[in-house]
Every structure is written in C-alpha cells, then in structure tokens.
Coordinates of C-alpha atoms in Angstrom, one line a residue:
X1 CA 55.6 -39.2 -6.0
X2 CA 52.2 -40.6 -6.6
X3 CA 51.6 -42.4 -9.5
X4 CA 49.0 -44.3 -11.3
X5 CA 49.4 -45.4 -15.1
X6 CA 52.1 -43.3 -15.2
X7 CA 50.1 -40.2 -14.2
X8 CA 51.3 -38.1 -11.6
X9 CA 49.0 -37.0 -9.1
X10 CA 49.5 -33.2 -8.5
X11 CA 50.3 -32.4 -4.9
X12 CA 48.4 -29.5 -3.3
X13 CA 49.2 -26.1 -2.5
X14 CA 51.2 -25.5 0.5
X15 CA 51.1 -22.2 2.6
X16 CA 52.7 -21.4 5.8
X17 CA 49.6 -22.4 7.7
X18 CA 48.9 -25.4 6.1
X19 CA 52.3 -27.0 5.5
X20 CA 52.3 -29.0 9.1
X21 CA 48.7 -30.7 7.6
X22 CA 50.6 -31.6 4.2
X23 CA 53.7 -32.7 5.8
X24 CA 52.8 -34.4 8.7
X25 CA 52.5 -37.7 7.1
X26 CA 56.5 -38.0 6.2
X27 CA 56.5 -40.2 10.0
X28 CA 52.4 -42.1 9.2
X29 CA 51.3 -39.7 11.5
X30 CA 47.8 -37.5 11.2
X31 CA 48.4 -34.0 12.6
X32 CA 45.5 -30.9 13.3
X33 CA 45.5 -27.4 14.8
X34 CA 44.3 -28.0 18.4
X35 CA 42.4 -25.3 20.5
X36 CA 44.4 -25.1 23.4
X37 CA 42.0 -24.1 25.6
X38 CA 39.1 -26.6 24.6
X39 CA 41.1 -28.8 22.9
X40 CA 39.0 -29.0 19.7
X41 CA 40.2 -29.6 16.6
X42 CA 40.5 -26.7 14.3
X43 CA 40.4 -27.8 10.3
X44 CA 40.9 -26.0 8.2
X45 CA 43.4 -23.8 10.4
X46 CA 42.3 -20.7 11.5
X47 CA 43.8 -18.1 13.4
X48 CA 41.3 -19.0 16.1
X49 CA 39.0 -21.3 17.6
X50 CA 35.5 -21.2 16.1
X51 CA 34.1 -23.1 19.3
X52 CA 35.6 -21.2 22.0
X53 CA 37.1 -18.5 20.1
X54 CA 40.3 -18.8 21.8
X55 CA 43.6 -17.6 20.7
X56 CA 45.8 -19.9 21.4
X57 CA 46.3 -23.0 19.3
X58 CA 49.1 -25.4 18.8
X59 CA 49.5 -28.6 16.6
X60 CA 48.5 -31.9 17.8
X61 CA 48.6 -35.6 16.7
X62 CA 45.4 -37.6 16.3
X63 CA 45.6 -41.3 16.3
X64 CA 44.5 -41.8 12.5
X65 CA 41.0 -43.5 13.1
X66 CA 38.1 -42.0 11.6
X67 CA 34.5 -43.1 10.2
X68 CA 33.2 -43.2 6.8
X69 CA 30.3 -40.6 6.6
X70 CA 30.3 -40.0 2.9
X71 CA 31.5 -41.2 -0.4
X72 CA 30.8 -41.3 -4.1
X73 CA 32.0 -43.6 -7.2
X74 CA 33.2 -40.6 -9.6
X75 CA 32.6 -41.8 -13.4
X76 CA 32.8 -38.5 -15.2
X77 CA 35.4 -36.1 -13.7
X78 CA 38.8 -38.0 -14.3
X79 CA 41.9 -36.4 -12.7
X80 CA 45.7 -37.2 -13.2
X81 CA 46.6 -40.2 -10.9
X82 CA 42.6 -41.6 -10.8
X83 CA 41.8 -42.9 -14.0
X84 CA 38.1 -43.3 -13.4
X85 CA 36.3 -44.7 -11.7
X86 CA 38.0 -43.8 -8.2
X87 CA 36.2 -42.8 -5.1
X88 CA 36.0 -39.7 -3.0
X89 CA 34.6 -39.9 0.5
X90 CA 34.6 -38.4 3.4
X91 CA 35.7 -39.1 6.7
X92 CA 34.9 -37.9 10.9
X93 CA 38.1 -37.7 12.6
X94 CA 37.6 -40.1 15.7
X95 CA 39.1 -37.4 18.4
X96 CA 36.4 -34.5 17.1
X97 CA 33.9 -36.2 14.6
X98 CA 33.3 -32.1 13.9
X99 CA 36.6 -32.1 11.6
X100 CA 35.9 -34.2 8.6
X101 CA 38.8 -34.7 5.7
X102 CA 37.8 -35.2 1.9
X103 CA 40.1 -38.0 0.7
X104 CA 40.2 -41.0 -1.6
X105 CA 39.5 -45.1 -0.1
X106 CA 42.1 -47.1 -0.6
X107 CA 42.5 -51.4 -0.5
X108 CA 38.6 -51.6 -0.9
X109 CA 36.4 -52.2 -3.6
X110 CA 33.7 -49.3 -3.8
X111 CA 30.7 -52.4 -3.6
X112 CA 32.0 -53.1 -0.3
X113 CA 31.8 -49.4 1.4
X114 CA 29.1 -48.6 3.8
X115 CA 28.4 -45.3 5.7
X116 CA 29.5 -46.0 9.4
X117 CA 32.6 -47.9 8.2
X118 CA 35.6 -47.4 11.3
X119 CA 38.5 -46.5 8.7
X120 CA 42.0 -46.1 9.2
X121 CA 44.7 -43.6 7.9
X122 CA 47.5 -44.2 4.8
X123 CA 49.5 -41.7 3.5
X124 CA 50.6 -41.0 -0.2
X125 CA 53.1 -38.7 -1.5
X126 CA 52.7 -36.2 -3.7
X127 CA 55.7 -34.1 -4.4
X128 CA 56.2 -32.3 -1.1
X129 CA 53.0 -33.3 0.4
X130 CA 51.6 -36.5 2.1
X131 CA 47.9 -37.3 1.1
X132 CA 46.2 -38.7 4.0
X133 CA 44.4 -41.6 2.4
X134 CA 42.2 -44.3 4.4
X135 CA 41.4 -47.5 4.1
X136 CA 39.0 -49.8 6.0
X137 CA 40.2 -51.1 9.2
X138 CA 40.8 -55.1 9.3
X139 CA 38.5 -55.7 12.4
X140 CA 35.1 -53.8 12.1
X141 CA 33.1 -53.0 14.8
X142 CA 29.0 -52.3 13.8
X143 CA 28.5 -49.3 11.6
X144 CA 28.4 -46.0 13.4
X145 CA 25.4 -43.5 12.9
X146 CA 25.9 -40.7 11.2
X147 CA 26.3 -37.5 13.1
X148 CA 23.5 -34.8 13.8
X149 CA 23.7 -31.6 11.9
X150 CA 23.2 -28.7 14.7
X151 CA 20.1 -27.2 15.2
X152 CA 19.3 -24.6 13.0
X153 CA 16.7 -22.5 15.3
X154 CA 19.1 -21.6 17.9
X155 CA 20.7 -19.5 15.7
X156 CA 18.5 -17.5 13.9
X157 CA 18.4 -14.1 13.9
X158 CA 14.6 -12.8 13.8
X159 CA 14.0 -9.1 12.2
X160 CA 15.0 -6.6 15.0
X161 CA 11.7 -4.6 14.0
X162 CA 8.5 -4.4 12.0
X163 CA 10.0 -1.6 9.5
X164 CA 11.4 -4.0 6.4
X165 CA 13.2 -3.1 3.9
X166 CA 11.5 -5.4 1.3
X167 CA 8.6 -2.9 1.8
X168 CA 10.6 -0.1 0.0
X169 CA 11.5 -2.1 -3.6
X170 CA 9.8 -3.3 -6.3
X171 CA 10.8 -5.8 -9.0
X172 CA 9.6 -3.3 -11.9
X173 CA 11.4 -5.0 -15.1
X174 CA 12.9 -8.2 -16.3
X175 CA 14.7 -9.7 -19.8
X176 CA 16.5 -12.4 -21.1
X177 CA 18.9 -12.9 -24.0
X178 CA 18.7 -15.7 -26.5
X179 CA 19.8 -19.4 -24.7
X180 CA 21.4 -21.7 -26.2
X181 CA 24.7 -24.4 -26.2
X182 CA 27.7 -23.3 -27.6
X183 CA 26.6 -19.5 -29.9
X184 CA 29.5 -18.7 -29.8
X185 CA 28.6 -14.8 -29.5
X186 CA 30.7 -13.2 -27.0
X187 CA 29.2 -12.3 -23.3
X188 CA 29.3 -8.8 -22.9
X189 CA 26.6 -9.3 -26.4
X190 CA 23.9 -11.3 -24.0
X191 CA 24.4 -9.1 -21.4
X192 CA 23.5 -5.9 -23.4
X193 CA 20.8 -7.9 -25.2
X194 CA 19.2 -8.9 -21.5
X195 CA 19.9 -5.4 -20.4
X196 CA 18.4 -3.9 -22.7
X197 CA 14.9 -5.9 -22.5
X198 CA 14.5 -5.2 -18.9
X199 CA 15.1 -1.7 -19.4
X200 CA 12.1 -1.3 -21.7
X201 CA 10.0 -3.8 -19.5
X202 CA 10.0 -1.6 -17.1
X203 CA 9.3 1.1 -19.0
X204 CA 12.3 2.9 -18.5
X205 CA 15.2 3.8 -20.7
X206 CA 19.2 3.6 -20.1
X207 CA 19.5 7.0 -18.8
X208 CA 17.1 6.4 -15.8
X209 CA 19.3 3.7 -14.6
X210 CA 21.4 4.6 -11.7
X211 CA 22.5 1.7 -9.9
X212 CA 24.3 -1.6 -11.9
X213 CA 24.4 -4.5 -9.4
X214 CA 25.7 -8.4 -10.6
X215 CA 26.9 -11.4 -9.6
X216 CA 29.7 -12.7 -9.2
X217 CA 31.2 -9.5 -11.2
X218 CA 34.5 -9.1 -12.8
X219 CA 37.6 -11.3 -12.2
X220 CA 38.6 -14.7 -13.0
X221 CA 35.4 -17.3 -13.1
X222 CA 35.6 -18.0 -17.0
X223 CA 32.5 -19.0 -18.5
X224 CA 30.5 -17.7 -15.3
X225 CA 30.7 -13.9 -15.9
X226 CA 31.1 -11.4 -18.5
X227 CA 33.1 -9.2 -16.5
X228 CA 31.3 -7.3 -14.2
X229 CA 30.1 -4.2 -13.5
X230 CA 33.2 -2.1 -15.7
X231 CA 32.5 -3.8 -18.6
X232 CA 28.9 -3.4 -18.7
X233 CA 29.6 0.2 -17.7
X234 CA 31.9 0.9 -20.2
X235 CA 29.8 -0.7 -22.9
X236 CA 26.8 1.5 -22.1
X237 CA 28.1 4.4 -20.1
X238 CA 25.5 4.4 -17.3
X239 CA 27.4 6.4 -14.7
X240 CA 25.7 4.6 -11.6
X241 CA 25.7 6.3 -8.6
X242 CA 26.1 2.9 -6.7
X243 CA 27.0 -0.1 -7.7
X244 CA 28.0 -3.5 -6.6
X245 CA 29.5 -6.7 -8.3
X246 CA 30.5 -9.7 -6.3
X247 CA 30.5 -13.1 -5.7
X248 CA 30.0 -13.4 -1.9
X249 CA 26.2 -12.4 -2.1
X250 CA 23.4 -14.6 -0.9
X251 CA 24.0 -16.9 -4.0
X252 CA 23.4 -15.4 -7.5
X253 CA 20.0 -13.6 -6.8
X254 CA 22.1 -12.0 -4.1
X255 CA 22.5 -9.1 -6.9
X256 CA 18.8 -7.9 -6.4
X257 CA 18.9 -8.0 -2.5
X258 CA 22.0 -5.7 -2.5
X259 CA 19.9 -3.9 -5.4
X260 CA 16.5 -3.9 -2.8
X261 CA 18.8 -2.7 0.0
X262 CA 20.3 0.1 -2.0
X263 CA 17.3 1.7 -3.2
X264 CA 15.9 1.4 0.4
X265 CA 18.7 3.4 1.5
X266 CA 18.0 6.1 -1.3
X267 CA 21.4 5.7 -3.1
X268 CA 19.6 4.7 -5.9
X269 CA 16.5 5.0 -8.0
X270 CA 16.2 2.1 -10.3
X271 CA 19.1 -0.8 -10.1
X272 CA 20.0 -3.0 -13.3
X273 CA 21.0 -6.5 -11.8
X274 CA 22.2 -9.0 -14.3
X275 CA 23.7 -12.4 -14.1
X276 CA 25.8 -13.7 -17.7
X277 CA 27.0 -17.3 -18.0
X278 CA 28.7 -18.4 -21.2
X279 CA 30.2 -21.8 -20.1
X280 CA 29.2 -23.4 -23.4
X281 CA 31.0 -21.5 -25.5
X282 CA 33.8 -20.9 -23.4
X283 CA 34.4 -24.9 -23.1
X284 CA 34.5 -25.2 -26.8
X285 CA 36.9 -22.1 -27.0
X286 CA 39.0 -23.8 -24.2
X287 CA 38.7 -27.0 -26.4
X288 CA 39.8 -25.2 -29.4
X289 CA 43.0 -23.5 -27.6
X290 CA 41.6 -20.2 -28.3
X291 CA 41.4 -18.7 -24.8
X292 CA 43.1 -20.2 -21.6
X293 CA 41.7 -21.1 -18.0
X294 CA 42.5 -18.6 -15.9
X295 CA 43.8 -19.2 -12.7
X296 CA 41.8 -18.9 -9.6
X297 CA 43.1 -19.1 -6.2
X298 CA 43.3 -22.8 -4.6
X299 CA 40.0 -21.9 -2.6
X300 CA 38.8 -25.9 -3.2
X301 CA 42.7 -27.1 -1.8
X302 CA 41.4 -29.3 0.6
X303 CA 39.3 -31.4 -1.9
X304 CA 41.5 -31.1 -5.5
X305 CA 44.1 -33.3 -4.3
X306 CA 41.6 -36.2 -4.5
X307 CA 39.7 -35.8 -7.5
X308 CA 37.2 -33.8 -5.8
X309 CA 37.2 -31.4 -9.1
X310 CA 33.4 -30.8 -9.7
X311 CA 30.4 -29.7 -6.9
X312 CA 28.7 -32.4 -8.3
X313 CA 31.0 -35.0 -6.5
X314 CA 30.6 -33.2 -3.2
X315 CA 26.7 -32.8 -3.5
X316 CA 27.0 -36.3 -4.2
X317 CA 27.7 -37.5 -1.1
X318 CA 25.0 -35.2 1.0
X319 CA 22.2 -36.9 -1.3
X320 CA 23.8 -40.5 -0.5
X321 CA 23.4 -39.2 3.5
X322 CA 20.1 -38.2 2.7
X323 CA 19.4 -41.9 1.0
X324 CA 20.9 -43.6 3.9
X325 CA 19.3 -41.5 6.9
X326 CA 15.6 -40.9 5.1
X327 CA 15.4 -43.9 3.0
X328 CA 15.5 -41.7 -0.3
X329 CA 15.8 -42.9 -3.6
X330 CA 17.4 -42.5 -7.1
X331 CA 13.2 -42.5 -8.2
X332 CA 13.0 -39.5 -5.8
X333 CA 15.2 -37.7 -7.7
X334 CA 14.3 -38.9 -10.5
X335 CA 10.6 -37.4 -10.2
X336 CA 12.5 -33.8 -10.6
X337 CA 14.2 -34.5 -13.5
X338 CA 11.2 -35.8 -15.1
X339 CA 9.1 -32.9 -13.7
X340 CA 11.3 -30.6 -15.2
X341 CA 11.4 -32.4 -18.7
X342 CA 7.9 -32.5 -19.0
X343 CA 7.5 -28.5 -18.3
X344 CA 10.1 -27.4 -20.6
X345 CA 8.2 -28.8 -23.5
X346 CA 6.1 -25.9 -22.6
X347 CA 8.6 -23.3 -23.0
X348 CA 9.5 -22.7 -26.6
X349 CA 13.4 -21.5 -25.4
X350 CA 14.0 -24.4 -23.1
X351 CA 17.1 -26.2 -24.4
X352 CA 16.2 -30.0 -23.8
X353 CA 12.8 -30.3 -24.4
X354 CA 12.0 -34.1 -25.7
X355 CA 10.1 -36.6 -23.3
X356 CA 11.8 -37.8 -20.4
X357 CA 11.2 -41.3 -19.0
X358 CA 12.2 -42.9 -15.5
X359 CA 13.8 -45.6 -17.7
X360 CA 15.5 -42.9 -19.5
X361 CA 16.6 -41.4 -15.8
X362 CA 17.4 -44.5 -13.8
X363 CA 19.9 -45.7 -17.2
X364 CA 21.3 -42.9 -18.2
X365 CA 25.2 -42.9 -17.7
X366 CA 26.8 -42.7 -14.2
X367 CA 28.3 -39.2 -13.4
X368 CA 29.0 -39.9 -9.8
X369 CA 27.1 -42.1 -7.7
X370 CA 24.6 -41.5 -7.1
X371 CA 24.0 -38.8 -10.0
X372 CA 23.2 -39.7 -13.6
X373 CA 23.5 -37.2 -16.4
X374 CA 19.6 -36.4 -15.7
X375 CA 20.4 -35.1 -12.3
X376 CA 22.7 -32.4 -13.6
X377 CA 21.7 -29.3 -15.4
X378 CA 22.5 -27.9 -18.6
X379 CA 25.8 -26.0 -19.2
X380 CA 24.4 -22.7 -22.1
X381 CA 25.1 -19.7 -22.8
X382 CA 22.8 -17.0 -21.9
X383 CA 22.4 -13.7 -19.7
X384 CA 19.3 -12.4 -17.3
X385 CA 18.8 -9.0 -16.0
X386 CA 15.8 -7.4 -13.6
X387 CA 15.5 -3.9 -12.5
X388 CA 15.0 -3.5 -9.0
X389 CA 12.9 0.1 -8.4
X390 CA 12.0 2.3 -5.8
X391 CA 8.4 1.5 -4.2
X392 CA 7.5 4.8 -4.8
X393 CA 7.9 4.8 -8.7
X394 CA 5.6 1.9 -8.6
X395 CA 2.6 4.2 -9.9
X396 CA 4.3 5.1 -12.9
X397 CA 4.9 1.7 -14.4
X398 CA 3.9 0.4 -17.2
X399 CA 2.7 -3.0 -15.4
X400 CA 2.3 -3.9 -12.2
X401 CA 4.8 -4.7 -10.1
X402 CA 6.6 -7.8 -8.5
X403 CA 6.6 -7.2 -4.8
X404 CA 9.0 -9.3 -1.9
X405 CA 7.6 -10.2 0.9
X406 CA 10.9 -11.7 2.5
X407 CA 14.1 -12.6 2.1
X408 CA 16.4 -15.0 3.8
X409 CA 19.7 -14.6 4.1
X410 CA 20.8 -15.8 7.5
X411 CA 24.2 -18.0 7.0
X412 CA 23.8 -20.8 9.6
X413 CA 25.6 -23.7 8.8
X414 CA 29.4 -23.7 7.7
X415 CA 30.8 -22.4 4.5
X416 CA 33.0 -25.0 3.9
X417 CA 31.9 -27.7 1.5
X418 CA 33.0 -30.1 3.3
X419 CA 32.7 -29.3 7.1
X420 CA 29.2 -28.5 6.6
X421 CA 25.3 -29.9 7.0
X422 CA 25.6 -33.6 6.3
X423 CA 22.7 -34.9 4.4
X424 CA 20.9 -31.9 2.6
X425 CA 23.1 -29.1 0.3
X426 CA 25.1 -26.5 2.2
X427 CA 23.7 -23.0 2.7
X428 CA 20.2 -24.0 2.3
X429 CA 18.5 -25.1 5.9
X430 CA 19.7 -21.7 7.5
X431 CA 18.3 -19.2 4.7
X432 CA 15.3 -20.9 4.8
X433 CA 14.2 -21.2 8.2
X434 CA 15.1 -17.6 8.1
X435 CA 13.2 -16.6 5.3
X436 CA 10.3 -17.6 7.6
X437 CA 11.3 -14.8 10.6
X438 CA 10.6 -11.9 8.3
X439 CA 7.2 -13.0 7.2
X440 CA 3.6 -13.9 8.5
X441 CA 2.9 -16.3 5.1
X442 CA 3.6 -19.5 5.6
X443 CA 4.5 -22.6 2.9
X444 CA 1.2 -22.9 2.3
X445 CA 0.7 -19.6 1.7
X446 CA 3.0 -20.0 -1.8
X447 CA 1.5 -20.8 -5.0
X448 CA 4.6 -21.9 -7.0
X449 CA 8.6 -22.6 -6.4
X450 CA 11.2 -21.6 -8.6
X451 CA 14.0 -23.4 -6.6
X452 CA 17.9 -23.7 -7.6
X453 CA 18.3 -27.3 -9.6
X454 CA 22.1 -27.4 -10.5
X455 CA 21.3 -31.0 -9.3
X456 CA 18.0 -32.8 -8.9
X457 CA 19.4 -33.0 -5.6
X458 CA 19.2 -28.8 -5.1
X459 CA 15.7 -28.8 -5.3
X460 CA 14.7 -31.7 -2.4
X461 CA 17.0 -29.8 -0.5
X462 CA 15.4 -27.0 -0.8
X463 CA 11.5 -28.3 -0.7
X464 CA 12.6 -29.7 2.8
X465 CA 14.4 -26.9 3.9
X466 CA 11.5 -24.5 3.1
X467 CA 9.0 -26.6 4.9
X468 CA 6.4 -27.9 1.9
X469 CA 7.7 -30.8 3.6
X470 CA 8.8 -32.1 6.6
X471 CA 12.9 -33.0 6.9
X472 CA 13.5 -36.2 5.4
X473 CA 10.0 -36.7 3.9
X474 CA 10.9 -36.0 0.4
X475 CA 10.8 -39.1 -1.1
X476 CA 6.5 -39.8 0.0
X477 CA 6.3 -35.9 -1.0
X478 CA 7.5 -36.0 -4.5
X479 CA 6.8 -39.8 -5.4
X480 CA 4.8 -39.9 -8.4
X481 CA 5.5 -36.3 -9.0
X482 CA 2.0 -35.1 -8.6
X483 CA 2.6 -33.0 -5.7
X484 CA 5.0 -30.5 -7.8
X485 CA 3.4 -31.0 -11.2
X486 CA 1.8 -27.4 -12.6
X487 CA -1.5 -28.2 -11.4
X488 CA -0.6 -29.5 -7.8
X489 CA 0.6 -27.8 -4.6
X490 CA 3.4 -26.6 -5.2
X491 CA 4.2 -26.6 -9.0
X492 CA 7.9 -26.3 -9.4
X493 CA 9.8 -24.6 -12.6
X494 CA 7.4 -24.8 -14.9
X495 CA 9.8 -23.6 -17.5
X496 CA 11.9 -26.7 -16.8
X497 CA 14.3 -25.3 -14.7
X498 CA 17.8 -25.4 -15.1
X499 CA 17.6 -29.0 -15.4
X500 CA 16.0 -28.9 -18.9
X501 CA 15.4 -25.3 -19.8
X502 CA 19.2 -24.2 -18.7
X503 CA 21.8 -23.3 -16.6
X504 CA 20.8 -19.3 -15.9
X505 CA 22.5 -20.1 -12.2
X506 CA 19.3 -19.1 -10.3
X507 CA 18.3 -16.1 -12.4
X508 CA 16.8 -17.3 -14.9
X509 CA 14.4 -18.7 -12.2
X510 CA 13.7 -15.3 -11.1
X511 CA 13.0 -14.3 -14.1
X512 CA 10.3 -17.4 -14.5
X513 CA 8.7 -16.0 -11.2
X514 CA 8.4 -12.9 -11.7
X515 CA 5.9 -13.6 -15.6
X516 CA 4.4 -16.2 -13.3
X517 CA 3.1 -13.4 -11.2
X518 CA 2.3 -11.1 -13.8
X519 CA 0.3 -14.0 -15.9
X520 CA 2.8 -13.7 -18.5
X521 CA 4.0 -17.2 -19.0
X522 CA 2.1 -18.3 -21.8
X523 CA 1.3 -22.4 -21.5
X524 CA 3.0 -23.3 -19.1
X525 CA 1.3 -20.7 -16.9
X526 CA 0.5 -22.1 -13.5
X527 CA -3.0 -20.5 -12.9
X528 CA -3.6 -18.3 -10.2
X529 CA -0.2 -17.6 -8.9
X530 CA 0.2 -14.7 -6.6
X531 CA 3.1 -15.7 -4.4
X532 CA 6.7 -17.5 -5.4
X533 CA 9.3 -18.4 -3.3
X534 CA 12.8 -17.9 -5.4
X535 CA 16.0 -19.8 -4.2
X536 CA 19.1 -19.0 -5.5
X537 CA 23.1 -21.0 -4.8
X538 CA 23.2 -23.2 -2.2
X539 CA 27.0 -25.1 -1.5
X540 CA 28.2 -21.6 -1.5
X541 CA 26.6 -18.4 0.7
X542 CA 22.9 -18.8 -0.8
X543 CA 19.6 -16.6 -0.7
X544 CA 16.0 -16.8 -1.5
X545 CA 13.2 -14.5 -2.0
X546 CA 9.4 -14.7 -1.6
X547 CA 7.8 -12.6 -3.9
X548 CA 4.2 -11.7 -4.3
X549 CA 1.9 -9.1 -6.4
X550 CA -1.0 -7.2 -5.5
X551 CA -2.6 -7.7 -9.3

C-alpha cells in the first residue's frame, strides 16, 4: 500500500481490460497491448490497432526505459499520498515513443529534471495495482529531442462541395444572466434569466422557439451544467421539435453548430442554445456539506493515480514543450493575462477588473509550473444563451444578423490528454487548419478573436494554430502585447475574457463576438469589426466559428 505521511494513495480503477497494465508490476516488469501484426504498442488498450487496425493483439513486455517529454511541479492541487509539491510528468515509452504514460518522478529533485532525460521504470503499490513510477537512470546519455507531432494537412478533410451549410443560419439573438462568484442562486434561475434575454433580442418570444440545443446537457458534471435540455424544458414548456444536449460537441460552442446544422436541415426554425456554469457556488455548497460530488465515470484513470487531478496540470506540460521547443516564456504568457486585465476594466460585469502588472503576473503564487494564479481563469457563476435562426427569417429581425462564414470541426490529433499533440493544447491545430478549408478569408481577413483562455496558455495555442502567427512564433508575436491590444491586429477579448471577465466556458466569448459585430459593445468596442473568429474547448473535442455581418 502506498503511503506518504500516513496518506494512502488511492489505487486506480481496474477493469477487465486494463487489469494486465495495473498488475503487471507485481514481477518489476512494464507490460502493453501489442499489435500483433505491426507490433505497435496500443495504450490505452483498445479492441484494435489504431495504426494498422488489426484485430489481433496480445500483451507484451517492454523493457522499462522511457524519456522524459513533459513534467510540471504541482503547488495547488494536493492529492492523498503527494502532499505538495510533487511532480507529474510524462514519459515516451522507448519501444514506441507513440505511447506515452502520465506518472509521478521519483529519487530526483524537480530542479534537476530536464526534457530529454533517459528515465527508468519503478513500481509502487497501491492496493491491487502497481503504479509504474520512473526515476532518472544513473548513467545519462545527452538529452533526446522531443518527438514531432504528425502533420496536420494530411489529414484534413476539405468541404465535399460549394453548397455550405453555414449559408442557411443566422446568429439572430443573444443574452446573458448576472456573473458573478459564489450568488448562490440556483442554475436553472441563470439559465431562464439568459434565456429569456436572447429570446427578446431576437425579437422573438418563447412560443416561436422550437429547437433547445446545450452543452454538455444533463447528467453528472456538477457545477458545469444546470441539467440539460429536460430541465430547461420542463421549466418553460417549449415542446422543441429537435433538440440536442451533449457533451461530445465541438467544445462548448458545439451547441450552436448542431443548432446551425438543424435548422439547415429544416427540423427547426429558431434554436435556443445555452451554456450554465455554476462552479462558484457549487464549491461553497460542496464546502458547506450541503450537496455532494457526484460521481463520474473514471474517464481521467490513467492520470488520477498520480495527482494528475486538474487540466491545468496536464496543459501545464504542453506550454513547458512549447517553452523548450520555441523558446517561449512565462512574459509570453504573461502578455495575455495582462491583455485581458486591462480590457475588462472596460466591461462593467467583468469580475476582476483592477490593474494587472507583469510584476503582479511573474510573482503571483505557483499553481503548477509553469502556471501562476494569473494564467488561470475565473471560476463564476453565470449562464449564456444565443438563438440560432433560419437564414430565411433574417428579414424579419429586429437587428441585423450575425452571419458564419465557417466552421472547423475536423478532429485531427488524439483525444486523449495525454497521447496527444505535444507542445500546443489538444484539439486545437486540427479545427483550425480546418476552419480554413471551408472559407476563402484568410487570418488577415479577421478583425478580432474571441479565443478560449481557461489558461493563458489556451489562447497562444490557439493564435498559432489559427495562423495570426506562424507555429512557435508566439512569444515575438505577442511580446509587448501591442499586436493583440484593442487597437492592434488582432484585438483579443476585449471584455477580458475568461481570464478576468469569467469562466462562461467559451460562450460567453460568443456572446462578446457577436455585440462586437453588431457595434454593441460600448467602450471597449473594437472599431470596425466585421469578422470574428470564435474558439471554443480545446483538451477535449473543440470547435471554432468565423463569424461575420453584412451591416
């Protein structure tokens, strides 16, 4: 049993197809499905070979080596058997540098790890399960590059014709509810409240609704839903003809391209999207012992057993990639958080909106190397809804409408955290390039970004990934700031973004877009905007949007 202080690490989950990986340590040895036909190494195991997709797999023992191509000093998230600080990393099995493992380093101070490290394999027991743990090897040869992502081209997926979809929706309404930390109000409340507003922005009412779309809709995600589709349903009795609620779309704007798609199918007229987070108010609650976590299926098994409890620790280690391929640094990221600071002062709802220094960023506490509490956006409470319309209703509204030019969608890279692109976030290169494929505009074509900052890392991620920069040429692109500041080339969240403004999870930058392109933004609006490009998720299956008016 693993302990540390007297704190006993809890040992992971074990199914039937997993129990040879959590076992195999019982005799020191590392063990992986094997392709038996190309002889890859298949992790996590599936039920068939992703490379060669062949059938026929069988268990085979590696000899324990592997390189160190990631890690991160975790200060904030503690976890029974790591008092903090403890470090996660992330290792390239030697035999398939494909298969990587997320573990903890062992018999090394963290000062004295470097990327490219050969590293060796220990095993801890934890209940049932042995932990495969590594430690640097005693004699080091000279640090081994980091491995190249796949290219991204070869797989996209150009539109099949020039007929688009895009062409037959129209963004015709959008609302928010109060923001805030910790009201206290419950969810379904903000939900109605947002719903409600882009109703009657569109110039509609309730009863013309016939579609209700969300994300990730009901189940058991605690403070990052209301419940879904039913419960808005049953609160306001829409009777949609169609309606979606899930948590597989492309990230949390995902709602409105299922929305776009549905009324471009005719199964619906007008489509009520709406995204509700309430993970302020449902910490304190938690805190107070008045509701409980519920439990969600061990989807993140193959990183909770090592502390690996928060995205932030696993984005961590693609911006400290970044930082060791590209030459990034901390004042990189630091010009986003400070970008965002400054334009939430403009926005009267934004929840942090006092000055924001590069002193202030670069010694604010440690969260997880190399985040600081600046590079990590604000937990609120606070719901977002936008009605998504049929282009031929556009005459009748009240305003003119929010076109979308494109949309990208195209998963590229793998879904798993931890098997995927090394040094920008997951689910963001392929989406991007493949906005591009449905479009003649170009990045210079946009006029302003609203792009996902659940880290300050998000957003460089996604200004490479888009193309306002070249890959790996953040750091001249955004030093200084002035590039992404509302009067230069690409001014990004002027309503501070969820960074400073809150955590809306990518609608609430939507939302921003959209009174950009209308002119409705008060101060802080960016003059002459007629394009936006909209990102939403990233880490998990992500989307974005490029949206434009004729006005």
């Amino acid at each position: 049993m693993s302990e540390t202080g007297g704190t006993v690490r809890p040992q992971p989950e074990i199914r039937q197809e997993t129990e040879f990986f959590w076992t195999s340590g019982r005799d020191g040895r590392l063990r992986f499905q094997t392709c038996t036909a190309c002889r890859a190494l298949i992790h996590p195991p599936e039920p068939v070979c992703r490379h060669c997709r062949g059938h026929e797999t069988g268990v085979g023992e590696v000899s324990g080596f592997a390189t160190l191509i990631g890690f991160t000093v975790n200060h904030r998230f503690p976890f029974p058997g790591l008092p903090c600080p403890f470090v996660v990393a992330q290792v390239a099995i030697e035999e398939d540098p494909r298969v990587r493992l997320t573990t903890n380093v062992v018999g090394c101070a963290p000062e004295d790890l470097r990327i490219g490290m050969r590293m060796e394999v220990v095993f801890e027991q934890a209940g049932e399960a042995w932990l495969p743990l590594f430690r640097p090897c005693a004699e080091q040869p000279p640090p081994a590059p980091l491995p190249e992502d796949p290219p991204v081209a070869r797989h996209l997926r150009p539109a099949l014709s020039g007929v688009r979809f895009e062409d037959r929706a129209v963004i015709s309404g959008t609302g928010t509810s109060r923001i805030g930390r910790r009201l206290m109000v419950p969810p379904l409340d903000l939900t109605v409240e947002a719903c409600e507003k882009a109703v009657a922005d569109a110039g509609l009412t309730l009863d013309d609704i016939d579609g209700l779309c969300t994300y990730p809709g009901g189940g058991a995600y605690g403070g990052f839903a209301e419940g879904g589709v039913t419960a808005l349903e049953s609160a306001l009795g829409i009777r949609p003809v169609w309606h979606n609620g899930a948590g597989e779309t492309p990230g949390p704007g995902g709602s409105v391209i299922a929305a776009m798609l549905a009324v471009a199918g005719g199964l619906a007229r007008h489509v009520l999207c709406f995204r509700t987070v309430w993970e302020a108010t449902y910490g304190e609650l938690v805190r107070q012992g008045r509701i409980s976590v519920p439990r969600r299926a061990d989807a993140e098994g193959w990183f909770k057993p090592f502390g690996a409890v928060s995205p932030a620790v696993m984005l961590a280690m693609n911006a400290q990639r970044h930082m060791h391929r590209y030459g990034t640094t901390r004042e990189t990221l630091g010009w986003i958080a400070l970008n965002q600071r400054a334009n939430a002062a403009r926005h009267p709802d934004a929840i942090y909106r006092d000055p924001l220094t590069m002193d202030d960023y670069l010694t604010a506490r440690t969260v997880t190397t190399p985040f600081g509490l600046y590079d990590c956006d604000v937990p609120c409470d606070a719901s977002v809804a936008v009605v998504v319309s049929a282009a031929e209703t556009a005459p009748d509204l009240p305003g003119p409408p929010v076109r979308v030019e494109a949309v990208g969608t195209q998963i590229v890279e793998r879904p798993e955290w931890d098997q995927s692109t090394l040094t920008h976030e997951p689910q963001v290169l392929g989406q991007a390039a493949h906005l591009w494929t449905r479009t003649d505009l170009r990045p210079a074509d946009v006029d302003l970004a609203l792009l996902y900052d659940g880290f300050t890392f998000n957003c460089l991620s996604w200004i490479e990934a888009l193309g306002f920069c070249g890959i790996g040429e953040a750091r001249d692109f955004l030093d200084g700031g002035k590039n992404i500041a509302p009067d230069g080339p690409l001014p990004l969240n002027p309503h501070g973004g969820q960074l400073s403004h809150g955590r809306t999870h990518g609608m609430g930058l939507l939302h921003e877009a959209v009174l950009q392109l209308r002119g409705q933004a008060g101060q802080r609006q960016v003059a002459g905007a007629r394009t936006a490009v909209v990102s939403s998720g990233g880490l998990t299956p992500s989307g974005v949007l490029l949206l434009r008016t004729d006005a």
